[in-house]
GROMACS .gro file of C-alpha atoms in nm:
model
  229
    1UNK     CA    1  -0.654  -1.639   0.811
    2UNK     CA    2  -0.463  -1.382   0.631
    3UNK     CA    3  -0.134  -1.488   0.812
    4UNK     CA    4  -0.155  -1.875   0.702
    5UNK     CA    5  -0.269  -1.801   0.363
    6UNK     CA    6   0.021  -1.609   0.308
    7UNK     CA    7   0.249  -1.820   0.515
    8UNK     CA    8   0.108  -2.111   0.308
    9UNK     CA    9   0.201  -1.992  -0.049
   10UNK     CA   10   0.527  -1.879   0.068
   11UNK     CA   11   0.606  -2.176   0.193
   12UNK     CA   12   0.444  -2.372  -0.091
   13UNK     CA   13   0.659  -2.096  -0.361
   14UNK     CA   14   1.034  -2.217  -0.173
   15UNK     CA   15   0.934  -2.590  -0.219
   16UNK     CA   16   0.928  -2.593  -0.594
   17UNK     CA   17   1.314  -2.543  -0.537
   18UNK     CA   18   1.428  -2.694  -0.269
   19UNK     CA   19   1.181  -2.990  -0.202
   20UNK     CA   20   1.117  -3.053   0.137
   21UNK     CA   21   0.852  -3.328   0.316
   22UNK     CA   22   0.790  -3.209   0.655
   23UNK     CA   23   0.793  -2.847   0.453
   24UNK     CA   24   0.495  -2.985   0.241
   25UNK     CA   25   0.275  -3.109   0.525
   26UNK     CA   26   0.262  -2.811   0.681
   27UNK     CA   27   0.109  -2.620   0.359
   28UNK     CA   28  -0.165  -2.901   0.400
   29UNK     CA   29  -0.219  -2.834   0.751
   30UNK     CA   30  -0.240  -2.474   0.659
   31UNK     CA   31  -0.503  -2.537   0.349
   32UNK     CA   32  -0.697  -2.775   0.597
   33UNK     CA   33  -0.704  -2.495   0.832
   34UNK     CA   34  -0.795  -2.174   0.579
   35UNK     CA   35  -1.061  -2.434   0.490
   36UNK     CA   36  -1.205  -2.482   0.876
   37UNK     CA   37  -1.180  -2.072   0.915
   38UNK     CA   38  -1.344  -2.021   0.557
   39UNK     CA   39  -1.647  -2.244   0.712
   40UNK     CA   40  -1.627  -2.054   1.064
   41UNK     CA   41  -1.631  -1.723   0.914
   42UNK     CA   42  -1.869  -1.758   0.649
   43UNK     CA   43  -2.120  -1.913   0.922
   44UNK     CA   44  -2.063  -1.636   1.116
   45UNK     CA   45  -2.090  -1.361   0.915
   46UNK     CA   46  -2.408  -1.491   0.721
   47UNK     CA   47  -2.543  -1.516   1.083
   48UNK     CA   48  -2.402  -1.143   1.106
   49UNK     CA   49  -2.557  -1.009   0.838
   50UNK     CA   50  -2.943  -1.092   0.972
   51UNK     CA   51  -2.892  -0.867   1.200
   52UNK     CA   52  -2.955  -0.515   1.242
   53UNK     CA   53  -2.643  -0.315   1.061
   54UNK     CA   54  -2.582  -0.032   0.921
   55UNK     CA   55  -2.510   0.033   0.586
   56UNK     CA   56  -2.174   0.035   0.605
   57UNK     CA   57  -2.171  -0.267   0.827
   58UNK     CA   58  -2.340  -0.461   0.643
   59UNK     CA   59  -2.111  -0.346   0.329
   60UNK     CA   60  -1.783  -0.440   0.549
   61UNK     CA   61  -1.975  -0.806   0.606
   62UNK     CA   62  -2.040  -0.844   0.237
   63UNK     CA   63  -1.697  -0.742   0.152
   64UNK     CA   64  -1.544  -1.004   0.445
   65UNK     CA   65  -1.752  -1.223   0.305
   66UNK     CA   66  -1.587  -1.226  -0.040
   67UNK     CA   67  -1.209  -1.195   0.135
   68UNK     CA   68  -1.239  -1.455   0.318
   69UNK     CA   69  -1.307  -1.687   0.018
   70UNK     CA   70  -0.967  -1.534  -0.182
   71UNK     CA   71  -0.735  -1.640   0.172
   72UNK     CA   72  -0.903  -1.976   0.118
   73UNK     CA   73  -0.863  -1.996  -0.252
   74UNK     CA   74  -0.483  -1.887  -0.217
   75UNK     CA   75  -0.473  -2.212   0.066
   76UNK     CA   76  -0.633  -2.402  -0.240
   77UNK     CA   77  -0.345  -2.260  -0.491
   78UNK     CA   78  -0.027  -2.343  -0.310
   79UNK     CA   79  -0.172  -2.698  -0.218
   80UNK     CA   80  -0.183  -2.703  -0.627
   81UNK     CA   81   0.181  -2.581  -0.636
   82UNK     CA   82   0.303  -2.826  -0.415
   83UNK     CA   83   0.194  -3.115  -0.581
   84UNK     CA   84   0.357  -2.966  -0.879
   85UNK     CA   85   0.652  -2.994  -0.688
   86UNK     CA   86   0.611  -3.359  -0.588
   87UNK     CA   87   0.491  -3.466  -0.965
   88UNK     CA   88   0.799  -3.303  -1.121
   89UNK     CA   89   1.010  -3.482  -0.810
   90UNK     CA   90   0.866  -3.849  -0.895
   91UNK     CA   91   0.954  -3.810  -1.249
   92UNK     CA   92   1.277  -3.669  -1.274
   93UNK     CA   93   1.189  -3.346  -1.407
   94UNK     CA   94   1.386  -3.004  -1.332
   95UNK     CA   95   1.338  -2.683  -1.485
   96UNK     CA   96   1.641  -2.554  -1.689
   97UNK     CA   97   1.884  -2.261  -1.564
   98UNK     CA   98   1.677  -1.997  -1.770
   99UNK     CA   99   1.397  -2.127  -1.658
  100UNK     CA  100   1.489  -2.129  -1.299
  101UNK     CA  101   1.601  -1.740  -1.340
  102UNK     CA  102   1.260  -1.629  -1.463
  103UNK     CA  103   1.075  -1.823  -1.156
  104UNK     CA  104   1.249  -1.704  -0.897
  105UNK     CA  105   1.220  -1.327  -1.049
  106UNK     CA  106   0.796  -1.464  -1.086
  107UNK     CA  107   0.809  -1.579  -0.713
  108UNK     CA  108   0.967  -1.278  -0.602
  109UNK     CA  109   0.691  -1.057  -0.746
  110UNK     CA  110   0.428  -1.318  -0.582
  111UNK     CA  111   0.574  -1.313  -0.245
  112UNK     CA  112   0.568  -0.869  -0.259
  113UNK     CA  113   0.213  -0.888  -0.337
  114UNK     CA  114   0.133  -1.134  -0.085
  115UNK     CA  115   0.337  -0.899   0.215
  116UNK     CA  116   0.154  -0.598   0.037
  117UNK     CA  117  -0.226  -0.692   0.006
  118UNK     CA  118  -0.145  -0.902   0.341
  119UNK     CA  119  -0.059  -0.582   0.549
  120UNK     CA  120  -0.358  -0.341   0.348
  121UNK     CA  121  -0.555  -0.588   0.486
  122UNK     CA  122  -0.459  -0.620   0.823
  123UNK     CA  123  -0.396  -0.223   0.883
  124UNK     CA  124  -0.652  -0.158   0.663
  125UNK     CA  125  -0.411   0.055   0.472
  126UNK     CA  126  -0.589   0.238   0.137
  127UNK     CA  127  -0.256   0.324   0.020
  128UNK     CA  128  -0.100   0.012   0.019
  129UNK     CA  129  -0.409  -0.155  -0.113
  130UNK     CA  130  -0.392   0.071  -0.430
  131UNK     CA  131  -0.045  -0.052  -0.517
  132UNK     CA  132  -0.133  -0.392  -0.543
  133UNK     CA  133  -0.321  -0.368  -0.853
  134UNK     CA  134   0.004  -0.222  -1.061
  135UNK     CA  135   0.176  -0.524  -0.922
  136UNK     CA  136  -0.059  -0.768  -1.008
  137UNK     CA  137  -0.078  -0.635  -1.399
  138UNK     CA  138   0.283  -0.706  -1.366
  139UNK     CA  139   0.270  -1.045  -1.270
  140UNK     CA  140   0.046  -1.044  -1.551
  141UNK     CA  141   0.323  -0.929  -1.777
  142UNK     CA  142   0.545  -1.153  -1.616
  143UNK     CA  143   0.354  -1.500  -1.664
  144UNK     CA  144   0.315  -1.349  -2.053
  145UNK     CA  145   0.670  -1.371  -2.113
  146UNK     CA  146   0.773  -1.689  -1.935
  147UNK     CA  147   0.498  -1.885  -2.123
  148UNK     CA  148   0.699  -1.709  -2.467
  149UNK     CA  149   1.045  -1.817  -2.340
  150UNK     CA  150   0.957  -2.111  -2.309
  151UNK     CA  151   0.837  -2.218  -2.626
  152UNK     CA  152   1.120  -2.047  -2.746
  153UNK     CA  153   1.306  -2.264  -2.551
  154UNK     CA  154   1.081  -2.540  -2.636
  155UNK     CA  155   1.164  -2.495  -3.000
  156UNK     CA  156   1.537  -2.475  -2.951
  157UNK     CA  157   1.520  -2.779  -2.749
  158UNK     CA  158   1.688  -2.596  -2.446
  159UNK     CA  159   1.339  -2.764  -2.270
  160UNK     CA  160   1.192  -3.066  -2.221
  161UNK     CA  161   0.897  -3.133  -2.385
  162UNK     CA  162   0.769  -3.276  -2.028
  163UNK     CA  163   0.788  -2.953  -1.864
  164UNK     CA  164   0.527  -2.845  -2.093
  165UNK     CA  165   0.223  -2.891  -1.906
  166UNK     CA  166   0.366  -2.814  -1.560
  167UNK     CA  167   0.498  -2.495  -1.662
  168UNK     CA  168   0.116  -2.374  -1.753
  169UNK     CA  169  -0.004  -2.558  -1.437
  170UNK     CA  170   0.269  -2.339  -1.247
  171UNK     CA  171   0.213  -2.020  -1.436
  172UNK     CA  172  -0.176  -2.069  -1.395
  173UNK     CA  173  -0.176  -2.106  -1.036
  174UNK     CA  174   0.029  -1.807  -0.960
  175UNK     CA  175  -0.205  -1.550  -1.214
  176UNK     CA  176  -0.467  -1.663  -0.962
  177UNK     CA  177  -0.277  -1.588  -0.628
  178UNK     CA  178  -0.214  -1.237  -0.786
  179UNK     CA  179  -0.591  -1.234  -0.923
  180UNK     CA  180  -0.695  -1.325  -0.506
  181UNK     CA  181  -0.462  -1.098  -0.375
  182UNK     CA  182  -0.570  -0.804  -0.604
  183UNK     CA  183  -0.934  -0.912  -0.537
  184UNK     CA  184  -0.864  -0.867  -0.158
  185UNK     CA  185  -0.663  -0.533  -0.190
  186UNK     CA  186  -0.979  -0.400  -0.376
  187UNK     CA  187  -1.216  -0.507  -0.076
  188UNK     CA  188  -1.000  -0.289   0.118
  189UNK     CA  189  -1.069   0.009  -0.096
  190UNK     CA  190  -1.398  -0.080  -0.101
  191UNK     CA  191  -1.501  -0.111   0.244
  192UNK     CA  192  -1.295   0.193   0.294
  193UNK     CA  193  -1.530   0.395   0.068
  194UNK     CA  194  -1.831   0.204   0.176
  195UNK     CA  195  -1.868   0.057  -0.188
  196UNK     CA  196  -1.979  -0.282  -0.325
  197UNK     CA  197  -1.850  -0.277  -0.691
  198UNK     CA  198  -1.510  -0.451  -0.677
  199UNK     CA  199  -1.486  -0.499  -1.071
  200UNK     CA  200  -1.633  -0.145  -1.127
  201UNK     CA  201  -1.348   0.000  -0.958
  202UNK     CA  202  -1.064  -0.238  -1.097
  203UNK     CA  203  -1.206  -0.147  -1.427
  204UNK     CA  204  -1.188   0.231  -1.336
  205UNK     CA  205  -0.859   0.201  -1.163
  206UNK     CA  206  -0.736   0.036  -1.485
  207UNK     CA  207  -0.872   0.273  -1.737
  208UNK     CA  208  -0.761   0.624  -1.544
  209UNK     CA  209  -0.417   0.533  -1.518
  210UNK     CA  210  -0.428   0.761  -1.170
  211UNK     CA  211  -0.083   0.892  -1.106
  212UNK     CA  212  -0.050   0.649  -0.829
  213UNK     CA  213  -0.103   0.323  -1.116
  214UNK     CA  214   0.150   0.466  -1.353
  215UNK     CA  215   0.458   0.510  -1.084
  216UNK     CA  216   0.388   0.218  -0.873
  217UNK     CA  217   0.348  -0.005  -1.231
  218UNK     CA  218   0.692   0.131  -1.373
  219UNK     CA  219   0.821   0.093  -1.040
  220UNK     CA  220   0.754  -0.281  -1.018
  221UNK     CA  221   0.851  -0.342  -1.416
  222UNK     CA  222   1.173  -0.217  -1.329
  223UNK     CA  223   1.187  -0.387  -1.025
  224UNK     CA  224   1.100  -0.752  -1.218
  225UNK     CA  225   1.253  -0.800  -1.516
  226UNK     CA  226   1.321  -1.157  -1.657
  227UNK     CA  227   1.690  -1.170  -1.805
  228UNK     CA  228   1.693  -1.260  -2.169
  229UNK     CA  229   1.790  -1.577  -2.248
   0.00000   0.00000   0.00000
């Protein structure tokens, strides 16, 4: 599940630039399928957790529980993205040069996260987990400053007024793969320490500004900068 959701936002990410039909079919057979494994999964571990665990079973089925709803979510989000794609394709609409530069520096961010919290996940990997966060504030920072460049761009009438709308649609979508990706990093962390307070320990992680954060943060600023215009 983590494979296709990943392979499906990827896949849904390259098709905002270089359209492709056969490309966007399989993204819905991959958000048809997250959706068939969410049910599975869910039914399974609900069924799971009636049983007699231990503690920190029954935390790592809780936690599973939640994950598996961000993979399907992310399925959800590059569906979204696609038929972006295909609205800006049936009306004409391209994103300008500038524009183009900052997206592909955005995507490029998106697609490290995914490969990040993807492999925590899988390997169950604490230490990658915790650099997932820094990256996601990033992403953060980046969606901030495309949404200023391009009113700026807006006002200078270097953008079409059209683009308007899609732009937030894009930028919107791909806060929430970061948000579901972060989410799932966290699970990792917590299931590792046998703890069920995903928000209390973003919030912590957030506010301490461990060592860890405040390299792996600057690392990825430097690493994703937009150009200036």
């Amino acid at each position: 599940m983590s494979l296709t959701a990943k392979s499906a936002m990827q896949s849904a990410l390259k098709i905002l630039f270089e359209y492709d039909e056969k490309g966007a079919e399989k993204v819905e057979e991959q958000e048809q399928k997250l959706d068939a494994l969410d049910d599975n999964l869910a039914s399974f571990m609900l069924k799971l957790s009636t049983e007699s665990l231990s503690q920190s079973d029954s935390d790592t089925v809780s936690q599973l529980l939640h994950t598996i709803g961000d993979f399907e979510r992310i399925g959800d989000h590059a569906i979204n993205i696609v038929e972006i794609s295909q609205d800006m394709r049936e009306n004409d609409l391209s994103f300008s040069k500038e524009a183009i530069d900052d997206f592909v520096t955005l995507f490029a961010a998106l697609t490290e996260i995914s490969e990040l919290a993807n492999k925590a996940f899988v390997t169950n990997d604490t230490k990658l987990a915790e650099k997932v966060e820094p990256l996601e504030e990033v992403i953060d920072d980046l969606t901030a400053a495309i949404r200023s460049k391009h009113i700026e761009r807006l006002r200078s009438g270097k953008c079409r007024p059209e683009l308007g709308v899609t732009i937030s649609d894009l930028l919107i979508n791909c806060e929430r793969v970061s948000d579901h990706y972060s989410n799932i990093a966290v699970s990792v962390i917590e299931t590792a320490q046998s703890q069920m307070y995903n928000h209390s320990y973003l919030d912590a992680l957030k506010k301490k500004r461990s060592p860890v954060f405040i390299e792996s943060y600057g690392m990825f600023s430097r690493k994703y900068r937009l150009a200036k215009d």
